[in-house]
Tab-separated table of C-alpha atoms in Angstrom:
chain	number	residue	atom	x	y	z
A	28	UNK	CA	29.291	141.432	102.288
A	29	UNK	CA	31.301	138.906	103.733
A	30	UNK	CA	28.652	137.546	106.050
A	31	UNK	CA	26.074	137.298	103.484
A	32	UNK	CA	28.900	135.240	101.315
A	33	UNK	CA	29.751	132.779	104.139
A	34	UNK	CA	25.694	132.075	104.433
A	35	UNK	CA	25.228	131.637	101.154
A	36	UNK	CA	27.787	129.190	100.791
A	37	UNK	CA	26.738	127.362	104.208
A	38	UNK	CA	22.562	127.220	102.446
A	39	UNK	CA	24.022	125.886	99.398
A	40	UNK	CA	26.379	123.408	101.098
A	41	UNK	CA	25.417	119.771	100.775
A	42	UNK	CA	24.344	118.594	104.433
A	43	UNK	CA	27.053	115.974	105.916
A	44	UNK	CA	25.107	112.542	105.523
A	45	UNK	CA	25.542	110.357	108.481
A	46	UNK	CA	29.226	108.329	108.950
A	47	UNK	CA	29.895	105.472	107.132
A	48	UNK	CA	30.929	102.141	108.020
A	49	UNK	CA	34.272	102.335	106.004
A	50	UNK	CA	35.189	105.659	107.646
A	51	UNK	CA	34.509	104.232	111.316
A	52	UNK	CA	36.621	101.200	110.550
A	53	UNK	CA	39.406	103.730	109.444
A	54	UNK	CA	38.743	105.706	112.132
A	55	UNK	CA	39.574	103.210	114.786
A	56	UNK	CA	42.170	101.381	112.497
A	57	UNK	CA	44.001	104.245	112.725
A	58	UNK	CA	43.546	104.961	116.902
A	59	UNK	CA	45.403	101.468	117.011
A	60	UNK	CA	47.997	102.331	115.111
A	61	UNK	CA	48.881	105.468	116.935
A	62	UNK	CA	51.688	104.953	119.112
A	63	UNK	CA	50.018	105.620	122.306
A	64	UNK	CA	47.985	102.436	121.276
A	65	UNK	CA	50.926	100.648	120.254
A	66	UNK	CA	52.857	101.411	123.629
A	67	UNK	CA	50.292	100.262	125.773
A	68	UNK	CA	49.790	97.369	123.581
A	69	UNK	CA	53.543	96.347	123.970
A	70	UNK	CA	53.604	96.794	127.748
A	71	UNK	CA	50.517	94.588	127.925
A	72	UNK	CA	51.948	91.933	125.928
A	73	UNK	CA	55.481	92.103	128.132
A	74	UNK	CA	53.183	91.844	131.412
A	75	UNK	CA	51.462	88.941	130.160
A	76	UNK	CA	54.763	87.118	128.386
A	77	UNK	CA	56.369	87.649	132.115
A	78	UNK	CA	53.115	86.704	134.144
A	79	UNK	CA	53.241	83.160	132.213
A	80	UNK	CA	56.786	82.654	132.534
A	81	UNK	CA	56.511	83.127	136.173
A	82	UNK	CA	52.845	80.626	136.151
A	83	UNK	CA	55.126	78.186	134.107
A	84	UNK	CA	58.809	78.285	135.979
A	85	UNK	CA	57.998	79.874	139.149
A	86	UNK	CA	59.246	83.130	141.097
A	87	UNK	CA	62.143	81.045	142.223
A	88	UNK	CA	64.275	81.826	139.038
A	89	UNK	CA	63.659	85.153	140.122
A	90	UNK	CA	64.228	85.694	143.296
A	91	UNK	CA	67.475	83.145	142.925
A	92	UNK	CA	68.841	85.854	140.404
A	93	UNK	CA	68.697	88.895	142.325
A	94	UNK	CA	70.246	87.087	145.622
A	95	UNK	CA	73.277	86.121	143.715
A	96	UNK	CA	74.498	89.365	142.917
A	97	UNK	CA	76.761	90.875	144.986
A	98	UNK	CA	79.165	94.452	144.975
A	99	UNK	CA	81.915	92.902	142.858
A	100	UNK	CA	79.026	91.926	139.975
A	101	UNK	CA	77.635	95.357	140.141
A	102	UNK	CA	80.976	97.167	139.790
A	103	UNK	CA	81.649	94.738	137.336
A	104	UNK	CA	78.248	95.938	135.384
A	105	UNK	CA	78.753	99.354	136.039
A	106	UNK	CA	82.057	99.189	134.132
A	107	UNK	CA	80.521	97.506	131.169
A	108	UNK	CA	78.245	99.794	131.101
A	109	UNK	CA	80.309	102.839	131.272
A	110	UNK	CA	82.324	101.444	128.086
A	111	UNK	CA	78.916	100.803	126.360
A	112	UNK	CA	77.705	104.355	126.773
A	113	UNK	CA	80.493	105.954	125.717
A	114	UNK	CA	80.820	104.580	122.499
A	115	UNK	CA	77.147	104.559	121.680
A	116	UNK	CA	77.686	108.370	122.645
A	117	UNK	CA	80.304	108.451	120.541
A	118	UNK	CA	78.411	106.705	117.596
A	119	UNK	CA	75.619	109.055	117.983
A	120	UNK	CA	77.482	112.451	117.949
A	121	UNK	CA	79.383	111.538	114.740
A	122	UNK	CA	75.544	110.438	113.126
A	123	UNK	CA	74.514	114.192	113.966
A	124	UNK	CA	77.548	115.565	112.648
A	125	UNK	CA	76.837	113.622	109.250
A	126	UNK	CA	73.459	114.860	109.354
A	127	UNK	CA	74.555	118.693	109.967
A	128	UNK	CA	73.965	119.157	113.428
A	129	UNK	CA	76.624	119.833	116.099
A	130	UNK	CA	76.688	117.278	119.453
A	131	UNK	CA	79.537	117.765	122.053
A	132	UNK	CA	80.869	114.516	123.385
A	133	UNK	CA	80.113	115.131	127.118
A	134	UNK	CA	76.590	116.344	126.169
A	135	UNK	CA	75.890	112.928	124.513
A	136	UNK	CA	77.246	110.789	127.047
A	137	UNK	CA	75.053	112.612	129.258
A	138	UNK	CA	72.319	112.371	127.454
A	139	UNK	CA	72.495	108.838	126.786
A	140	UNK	CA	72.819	108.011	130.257
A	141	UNK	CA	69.216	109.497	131.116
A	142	UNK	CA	68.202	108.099	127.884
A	143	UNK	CA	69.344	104.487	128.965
A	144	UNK	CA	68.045	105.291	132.640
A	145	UNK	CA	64.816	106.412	130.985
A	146	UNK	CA	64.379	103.578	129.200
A	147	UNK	CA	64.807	100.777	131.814
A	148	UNK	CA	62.574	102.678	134.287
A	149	UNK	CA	59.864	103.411	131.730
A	150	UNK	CA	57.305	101.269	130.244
A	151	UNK	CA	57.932	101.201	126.084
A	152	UNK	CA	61.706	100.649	126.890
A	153	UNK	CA	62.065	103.327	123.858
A	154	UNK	CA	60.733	106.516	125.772
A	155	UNK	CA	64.277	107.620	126.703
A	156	UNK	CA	65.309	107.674	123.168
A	157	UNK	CA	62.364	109.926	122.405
A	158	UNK	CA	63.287	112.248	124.848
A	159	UNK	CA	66.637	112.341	123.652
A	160	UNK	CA	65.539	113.174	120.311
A	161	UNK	CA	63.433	115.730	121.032
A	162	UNK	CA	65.593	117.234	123.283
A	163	UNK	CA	68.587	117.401	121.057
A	164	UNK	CA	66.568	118.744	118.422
A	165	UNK	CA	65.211	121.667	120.243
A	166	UNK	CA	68.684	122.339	121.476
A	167	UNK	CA	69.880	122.123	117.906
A	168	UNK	CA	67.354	124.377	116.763
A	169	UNK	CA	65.908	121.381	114.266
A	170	UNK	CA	63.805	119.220	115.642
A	171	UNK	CA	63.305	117.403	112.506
A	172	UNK	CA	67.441	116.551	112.318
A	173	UNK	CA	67.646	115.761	115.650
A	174	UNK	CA	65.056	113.379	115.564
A	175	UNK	CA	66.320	111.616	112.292
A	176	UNK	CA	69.672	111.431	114.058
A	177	UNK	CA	68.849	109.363	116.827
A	178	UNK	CA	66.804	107.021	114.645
A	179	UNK	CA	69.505	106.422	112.376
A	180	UNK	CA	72.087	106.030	115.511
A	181	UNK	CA	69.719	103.185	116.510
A	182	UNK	CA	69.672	101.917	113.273
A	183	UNK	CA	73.434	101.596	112.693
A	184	UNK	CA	72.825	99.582	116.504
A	185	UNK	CA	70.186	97.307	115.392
A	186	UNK	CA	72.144	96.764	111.554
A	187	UNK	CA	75.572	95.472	113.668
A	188	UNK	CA	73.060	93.067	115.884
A	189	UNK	CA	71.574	91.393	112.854
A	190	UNK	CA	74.190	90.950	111.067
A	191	UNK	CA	76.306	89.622	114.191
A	192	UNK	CA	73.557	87.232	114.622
A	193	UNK	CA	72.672	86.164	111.686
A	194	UNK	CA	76.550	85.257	111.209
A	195	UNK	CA	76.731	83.538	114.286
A	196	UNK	CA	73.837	81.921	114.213
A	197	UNK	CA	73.965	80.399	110.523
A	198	UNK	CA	78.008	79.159	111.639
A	199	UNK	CA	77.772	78.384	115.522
A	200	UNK	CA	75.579	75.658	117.171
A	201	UNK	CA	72.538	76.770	118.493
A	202	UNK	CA	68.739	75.972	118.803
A	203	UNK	CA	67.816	77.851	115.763
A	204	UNK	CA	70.333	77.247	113.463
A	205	UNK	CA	68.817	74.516	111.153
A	206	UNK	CA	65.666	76.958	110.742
A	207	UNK	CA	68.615	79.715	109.862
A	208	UNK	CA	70.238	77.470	107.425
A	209	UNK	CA	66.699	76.916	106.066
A	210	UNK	CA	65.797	80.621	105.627
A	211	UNK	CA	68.890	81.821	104.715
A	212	UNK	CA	68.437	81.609	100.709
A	213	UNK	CA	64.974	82.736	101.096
A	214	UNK	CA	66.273	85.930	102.723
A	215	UNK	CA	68.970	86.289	99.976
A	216	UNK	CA	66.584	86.128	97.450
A	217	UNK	CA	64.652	88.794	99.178
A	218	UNK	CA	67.425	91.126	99.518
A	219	UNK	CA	68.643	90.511	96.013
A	220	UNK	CA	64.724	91.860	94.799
A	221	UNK	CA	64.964	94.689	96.803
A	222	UNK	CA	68.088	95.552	95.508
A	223	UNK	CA	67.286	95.444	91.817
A	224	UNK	CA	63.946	97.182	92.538
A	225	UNK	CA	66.244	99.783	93.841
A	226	UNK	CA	68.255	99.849	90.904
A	227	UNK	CA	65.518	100.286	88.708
A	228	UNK	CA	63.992	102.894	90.113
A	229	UNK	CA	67.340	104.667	89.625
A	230	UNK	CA	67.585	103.854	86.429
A	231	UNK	CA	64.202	105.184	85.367
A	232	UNK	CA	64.710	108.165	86.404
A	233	UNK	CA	61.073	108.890	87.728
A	234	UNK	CA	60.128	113.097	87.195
A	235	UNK	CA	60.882	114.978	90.213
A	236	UNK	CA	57.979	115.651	92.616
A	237	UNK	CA	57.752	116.136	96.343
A	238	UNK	CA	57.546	113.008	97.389
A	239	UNK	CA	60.577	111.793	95.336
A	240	UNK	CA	62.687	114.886	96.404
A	241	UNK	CA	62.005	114.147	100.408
A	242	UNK	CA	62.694	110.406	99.825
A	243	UNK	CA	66.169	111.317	98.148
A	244	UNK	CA	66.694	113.979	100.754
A	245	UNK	CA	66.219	111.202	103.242
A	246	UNK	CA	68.347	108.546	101.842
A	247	UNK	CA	71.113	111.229	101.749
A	248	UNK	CA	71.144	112.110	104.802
A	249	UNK	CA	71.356	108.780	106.026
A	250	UNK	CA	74.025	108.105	103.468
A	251	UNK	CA	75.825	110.736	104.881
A	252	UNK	CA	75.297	109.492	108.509
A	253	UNK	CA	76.129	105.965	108.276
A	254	UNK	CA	78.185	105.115	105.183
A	255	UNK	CA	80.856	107.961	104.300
A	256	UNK	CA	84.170	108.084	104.673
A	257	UNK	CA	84.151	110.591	107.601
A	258	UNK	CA	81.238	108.700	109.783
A	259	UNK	CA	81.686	104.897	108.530
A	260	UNK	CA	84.894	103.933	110.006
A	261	UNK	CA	83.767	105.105	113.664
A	262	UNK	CA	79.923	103.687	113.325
A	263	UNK	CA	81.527	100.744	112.426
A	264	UNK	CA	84.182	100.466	115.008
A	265	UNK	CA	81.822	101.985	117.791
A	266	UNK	CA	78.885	99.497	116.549
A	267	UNK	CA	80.752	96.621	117.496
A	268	UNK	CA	82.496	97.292	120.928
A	269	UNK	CA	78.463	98.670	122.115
A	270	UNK	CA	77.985	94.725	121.013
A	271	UNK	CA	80.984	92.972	122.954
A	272	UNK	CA	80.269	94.821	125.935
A	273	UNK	CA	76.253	93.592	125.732
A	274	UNK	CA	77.395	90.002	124.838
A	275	UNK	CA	79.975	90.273	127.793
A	276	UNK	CA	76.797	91.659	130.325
A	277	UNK	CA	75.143	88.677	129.240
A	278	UNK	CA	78.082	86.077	129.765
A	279	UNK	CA	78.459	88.429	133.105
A	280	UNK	CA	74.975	87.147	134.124
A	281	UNK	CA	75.044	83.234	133.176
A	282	UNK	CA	78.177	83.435	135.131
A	283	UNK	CA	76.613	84.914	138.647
A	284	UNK	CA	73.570	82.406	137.822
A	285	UNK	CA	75.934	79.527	137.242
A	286	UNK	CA	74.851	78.724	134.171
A	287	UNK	CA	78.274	76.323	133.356
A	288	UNK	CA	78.783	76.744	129.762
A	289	UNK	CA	81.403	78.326	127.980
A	290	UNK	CA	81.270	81.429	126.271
A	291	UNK	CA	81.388	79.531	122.627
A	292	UNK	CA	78.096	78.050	123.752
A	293	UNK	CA	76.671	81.704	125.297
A	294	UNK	CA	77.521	83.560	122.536
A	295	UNK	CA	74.539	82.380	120.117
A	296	UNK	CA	71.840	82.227	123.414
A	297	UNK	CA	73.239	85.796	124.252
A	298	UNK	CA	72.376	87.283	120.621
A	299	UNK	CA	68.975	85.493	120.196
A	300	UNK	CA	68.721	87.318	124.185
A	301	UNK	CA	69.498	90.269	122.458
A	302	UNK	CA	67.273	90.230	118.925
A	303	UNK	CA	63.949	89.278	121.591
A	304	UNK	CA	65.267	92.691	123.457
A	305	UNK	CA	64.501	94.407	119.953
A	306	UNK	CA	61.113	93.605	119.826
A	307	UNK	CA	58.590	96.836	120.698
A	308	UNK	CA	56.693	94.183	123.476
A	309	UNK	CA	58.179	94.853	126.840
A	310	UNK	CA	58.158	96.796	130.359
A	311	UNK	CA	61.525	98.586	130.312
A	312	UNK	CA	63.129	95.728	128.336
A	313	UNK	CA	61.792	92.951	130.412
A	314	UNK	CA	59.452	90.099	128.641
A	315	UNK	CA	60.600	88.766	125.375
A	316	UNK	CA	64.049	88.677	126.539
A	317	UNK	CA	63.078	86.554	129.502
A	318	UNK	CA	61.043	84.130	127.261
A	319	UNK	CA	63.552	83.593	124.753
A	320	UNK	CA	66.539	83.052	127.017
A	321	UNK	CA	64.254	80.250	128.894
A	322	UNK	CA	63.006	78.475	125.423
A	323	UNK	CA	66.928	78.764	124.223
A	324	UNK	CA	68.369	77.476	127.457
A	325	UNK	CA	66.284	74.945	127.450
A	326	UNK	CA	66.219	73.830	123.905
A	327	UNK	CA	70.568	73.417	124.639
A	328	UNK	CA	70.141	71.398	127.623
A	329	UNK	CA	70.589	73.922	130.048
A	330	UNK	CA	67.585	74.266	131.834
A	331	UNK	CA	64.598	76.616	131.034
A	332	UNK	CA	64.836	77.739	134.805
A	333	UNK	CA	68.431	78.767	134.143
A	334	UNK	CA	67.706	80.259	131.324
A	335	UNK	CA	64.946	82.704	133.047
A	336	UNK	CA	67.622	83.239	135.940
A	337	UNK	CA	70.424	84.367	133.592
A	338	UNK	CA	67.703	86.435	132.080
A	339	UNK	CA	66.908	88.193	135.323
A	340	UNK	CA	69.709	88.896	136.496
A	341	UNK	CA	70.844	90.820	132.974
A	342	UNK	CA	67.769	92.545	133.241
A	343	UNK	CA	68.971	93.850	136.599
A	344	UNK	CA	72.725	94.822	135.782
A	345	UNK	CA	71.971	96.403	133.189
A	346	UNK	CA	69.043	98.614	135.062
A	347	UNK	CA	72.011	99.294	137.617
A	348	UNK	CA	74.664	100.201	134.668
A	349	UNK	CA	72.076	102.842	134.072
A	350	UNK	CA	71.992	104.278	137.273
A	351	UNK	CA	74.237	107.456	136.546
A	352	UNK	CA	71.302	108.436	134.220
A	353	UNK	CA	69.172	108.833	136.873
A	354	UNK	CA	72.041	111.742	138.446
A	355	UNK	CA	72.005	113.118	135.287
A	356	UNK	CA	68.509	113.805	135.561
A	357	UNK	CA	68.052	114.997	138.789
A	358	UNK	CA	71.033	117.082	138.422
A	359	UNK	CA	69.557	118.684	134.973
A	360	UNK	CA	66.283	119.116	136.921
A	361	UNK	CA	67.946	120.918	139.875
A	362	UNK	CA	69.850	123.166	137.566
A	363	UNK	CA	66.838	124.075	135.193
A	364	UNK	CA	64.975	124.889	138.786
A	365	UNK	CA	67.596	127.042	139.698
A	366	UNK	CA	67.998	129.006	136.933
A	367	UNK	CA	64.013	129.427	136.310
A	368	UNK	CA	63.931	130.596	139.967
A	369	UNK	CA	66.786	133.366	138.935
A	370	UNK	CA	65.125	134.553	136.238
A	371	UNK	CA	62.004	135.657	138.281
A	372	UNK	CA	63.297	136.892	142.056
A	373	UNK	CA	59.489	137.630	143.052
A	374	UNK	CA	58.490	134.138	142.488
A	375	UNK	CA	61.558	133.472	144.914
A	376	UNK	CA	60.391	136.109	147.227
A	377	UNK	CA	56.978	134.598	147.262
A	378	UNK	CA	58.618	130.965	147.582
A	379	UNK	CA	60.251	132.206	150.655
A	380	UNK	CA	58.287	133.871	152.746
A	381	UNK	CA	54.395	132.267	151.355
A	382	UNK	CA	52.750	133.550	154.827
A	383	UNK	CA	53.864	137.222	154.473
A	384	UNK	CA	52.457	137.047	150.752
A	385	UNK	CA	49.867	135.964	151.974
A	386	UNK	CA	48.799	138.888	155.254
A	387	UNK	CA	50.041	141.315	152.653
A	388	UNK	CA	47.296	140.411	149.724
A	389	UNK	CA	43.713	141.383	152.101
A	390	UNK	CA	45.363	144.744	153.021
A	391	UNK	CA	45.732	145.622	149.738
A	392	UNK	CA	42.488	144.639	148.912
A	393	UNK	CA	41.114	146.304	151.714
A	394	UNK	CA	43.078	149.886	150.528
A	395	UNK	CA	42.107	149.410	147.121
A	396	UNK	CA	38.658	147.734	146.780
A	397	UNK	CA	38.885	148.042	142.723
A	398	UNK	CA	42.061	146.948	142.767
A	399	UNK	CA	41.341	143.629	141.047
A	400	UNK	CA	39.888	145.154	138.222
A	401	UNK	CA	41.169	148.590	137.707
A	402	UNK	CA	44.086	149.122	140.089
A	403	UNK	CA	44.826	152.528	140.443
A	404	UNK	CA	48.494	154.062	140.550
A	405	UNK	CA	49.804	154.940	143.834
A	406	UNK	CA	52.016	158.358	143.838
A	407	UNK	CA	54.539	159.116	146.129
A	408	UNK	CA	54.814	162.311	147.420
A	409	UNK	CA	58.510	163.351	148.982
A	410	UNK	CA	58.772	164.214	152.637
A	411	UNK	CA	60.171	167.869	152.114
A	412	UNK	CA	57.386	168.535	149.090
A	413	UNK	CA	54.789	167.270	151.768
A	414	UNK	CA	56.226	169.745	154.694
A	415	UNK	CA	56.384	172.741	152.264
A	416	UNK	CA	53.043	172.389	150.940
A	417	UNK	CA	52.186	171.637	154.459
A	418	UNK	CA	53.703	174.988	155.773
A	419	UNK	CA	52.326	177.005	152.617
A	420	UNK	CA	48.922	176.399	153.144
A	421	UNK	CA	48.618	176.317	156.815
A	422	UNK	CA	46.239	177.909	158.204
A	423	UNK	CA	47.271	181.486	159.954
A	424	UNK	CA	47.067	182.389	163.379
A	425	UNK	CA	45.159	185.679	162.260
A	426	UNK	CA	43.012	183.503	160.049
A	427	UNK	CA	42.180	181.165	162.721
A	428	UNK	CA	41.294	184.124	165.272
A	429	UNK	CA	38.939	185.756	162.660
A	430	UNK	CA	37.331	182.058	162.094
A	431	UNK	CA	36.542	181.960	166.017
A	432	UNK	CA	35.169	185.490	166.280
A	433	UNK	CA	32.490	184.839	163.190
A	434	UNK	CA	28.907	185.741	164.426
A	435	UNK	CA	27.696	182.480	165.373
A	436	UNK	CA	30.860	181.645	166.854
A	437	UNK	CA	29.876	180.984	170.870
A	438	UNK	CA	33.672	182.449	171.774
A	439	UNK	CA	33.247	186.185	173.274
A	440	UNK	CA	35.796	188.357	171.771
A	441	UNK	CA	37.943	190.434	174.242
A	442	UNK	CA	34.641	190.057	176.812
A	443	UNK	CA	32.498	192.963	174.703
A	444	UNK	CA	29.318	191.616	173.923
A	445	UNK	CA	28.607	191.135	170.109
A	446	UNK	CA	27.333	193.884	167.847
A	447	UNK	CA	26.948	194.026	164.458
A	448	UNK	CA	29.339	196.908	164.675
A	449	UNK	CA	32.130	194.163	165.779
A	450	UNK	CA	31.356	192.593	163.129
């Protein structure tokens, strides 16, 4: 019955018409906006912002960077770094704790370390923080939290930059800030709209529906994450130190290059550094950084060359700040290896000794033929079982005389010659 249903229904189904030229542009539309796309898209344009720097200025910025740092610098960098970590750690364990989750401390400096290491070694310079997420979240037992609380850890991060820099920016001298000045009441405006568009949606009260509940549910949570009384005070304080100790990396760096300018004059150059580091269009961090610290070097007077330099050699302390991430992950991969080769001691066994696996699996082919197919059990018999059944049905010594005196037997019995009466 249910076969002649599902043909009916296929006869009277309309047939699928050919595709049309909307649906193809969708189609691909939407294969460029998948992130796969938009990762390989971003590494391309860091390769090419970097290849033109280096056809423009040369690899002597470059290659000038790297030879000026020395042990001191990258103890120096490793300490920095250290302090950095463990406050964004800090930051992002009390974000999953205001989204419901549980994070010990250690854990998440741990974490973040790969997820840093990750990062600078990857292309995407975000792929660490994915598998930080994910990982957390499977740990957790919710993906979907643990995901959300990483995202909104990096968006307390990127929140403290902007502000910082649009602060500094508007009130400090710098190349950019007459085009601040100059967008700053646009930008109020802006957020002033989106404010009262906010309001009146509130006030409106539009009828629940799914949509509406997950978007509340959402705004909650991050609520809960980022601005109560239990998370804001540390977000806040933790935001801020992760900041000084990236502004004093990049001071750190003009320093080694020689840059000569005082921090007053670094600070605004370091934070437009830091906003091109944002941007989803770099290899492991490197690219827009690099082209916006030589424009903004220049643009001050201090030398587009410079300004590449002091780029590259950030770039590189903060790749070797990372550097304990990369324990953490070979020591997580040893352990995980360990323990899966625990769990299953034959694997082990056949780990160890590969050629005596190996002779073993043609004999037992050879005893069972079928064994690939239908292998047949193998029963044990016990030695004294085997002797007594053995010694039970033995053949008897009378038995075996009568056998050799049948009548076609060719052994004479007692030398009389054979008669059917002997018989």
């Amino acid at each position: 019955m249910s076969t002649l249903t599902g043909e009916t229904a296929e006869a009277e189904a309309p047939a699928a018409g050919p595709p049309t030229a909307g649906g193809g542009v969708r189609r691909v539309l939407g294969r460029l906006g998948g992130p796969a796309v938009r990762t390989r898209l971003g590494t391309l344009a860091g390769v090419v912002i970097l290849a033109v720097l280096f056809w423009r200025l040369g690899t002597g910025a470059f290659v000038d960077g790297v030879r000026r740092i020395d042990v001191a610098t990258l103890a120096a960098a490793l300490g920095i770094g250290l302090v950095t970590t463990v406050f964004s750690a800090w930051r992002w364990a009390l974000v999953a704790r205001g989204v419901g989750i549980r994070l010990p401390f250690g854990a998440a400096v741990a974490d973040y370390y790969r997820a840093l290491f990750l990062n600078a070694a990857l292309p995407g310079g975000v792929l660490g923080d994915v598998h930080r997420a994910v990982r957390h979240g499977q740990d957790a037992g919710d993906l979907g939290r643990g995901v959300r609380a990483v995202v909104l850890e990096r968006t307390a991060g990127q929140l403290a930059l902007f502000a910082a820099g649009g602060a500094v920016l508007l009130t400090m001298p710098s190349p950019v800030r007459d085009q601040m000045r100059a967008a700053a009441p646009l930008a109020g405006l802006g957020l002033v709209g989106a404010c009262a568009v906010v309001l009146a949606l509130r006030m409106n009260r539009v009828p629940p529906g799914r949509k509406p509940r997950a978007v509340r549910g959402m705004l909650g949570e991050a609520r809960r994450a980022l601005f109560s009384r239990t998370t804001a005070p540390g977000v806040l304080v933790s935001s801020v130190l992760v900041l000084a100790g990236y502004v004093a990396m990049f001071v750190l760096a003009a320093d080694v290059a020689g840059a000569g300018a005082s921090v007053a004059e670094l600070l605004p150059l370091a934070l437009l550094a830091l906003l091109a580091m944002s941007l989803p269009l770099n290899v492991g961090g490197w690219g827009p950084r690099e082209g916006v610290a030589a424009w903004a070097f220049g643009a001050a007077g201090l030398g587009a060359g410079r300004g590449l330099t002091v780029a590259v050699v950030y770039g590189v302390l903060s790749l070797a700040a990372s550097l304990p991430g990369a324990v953490v992950l070979v020591a997580r991969w040893y352990a995980a290896t360990r323990n899966r080769r625990a769990a299953d001691p034959e694997q082990l066994a056949q780990e160890a000794h590969p050629v005596e696996a190996e002779e073993a699996r043609p004999m037992e082919e050879a005893r069972h033929p079928l064994a690939p197919f239908a292998p047949a059990p193998v029963v044990r018999i016990p030695a004294q079982l085997s002797e007594v059944r053995s010694e039970k049905y033995a053949p008897k010594e009378s038995a075996r005389l009568a056998r050799s005196s049948l009548p076609f037997s060719a052994v004479p019995s007692e030398g009389r010659p054979m008669t059917p009466e002997s018989v």
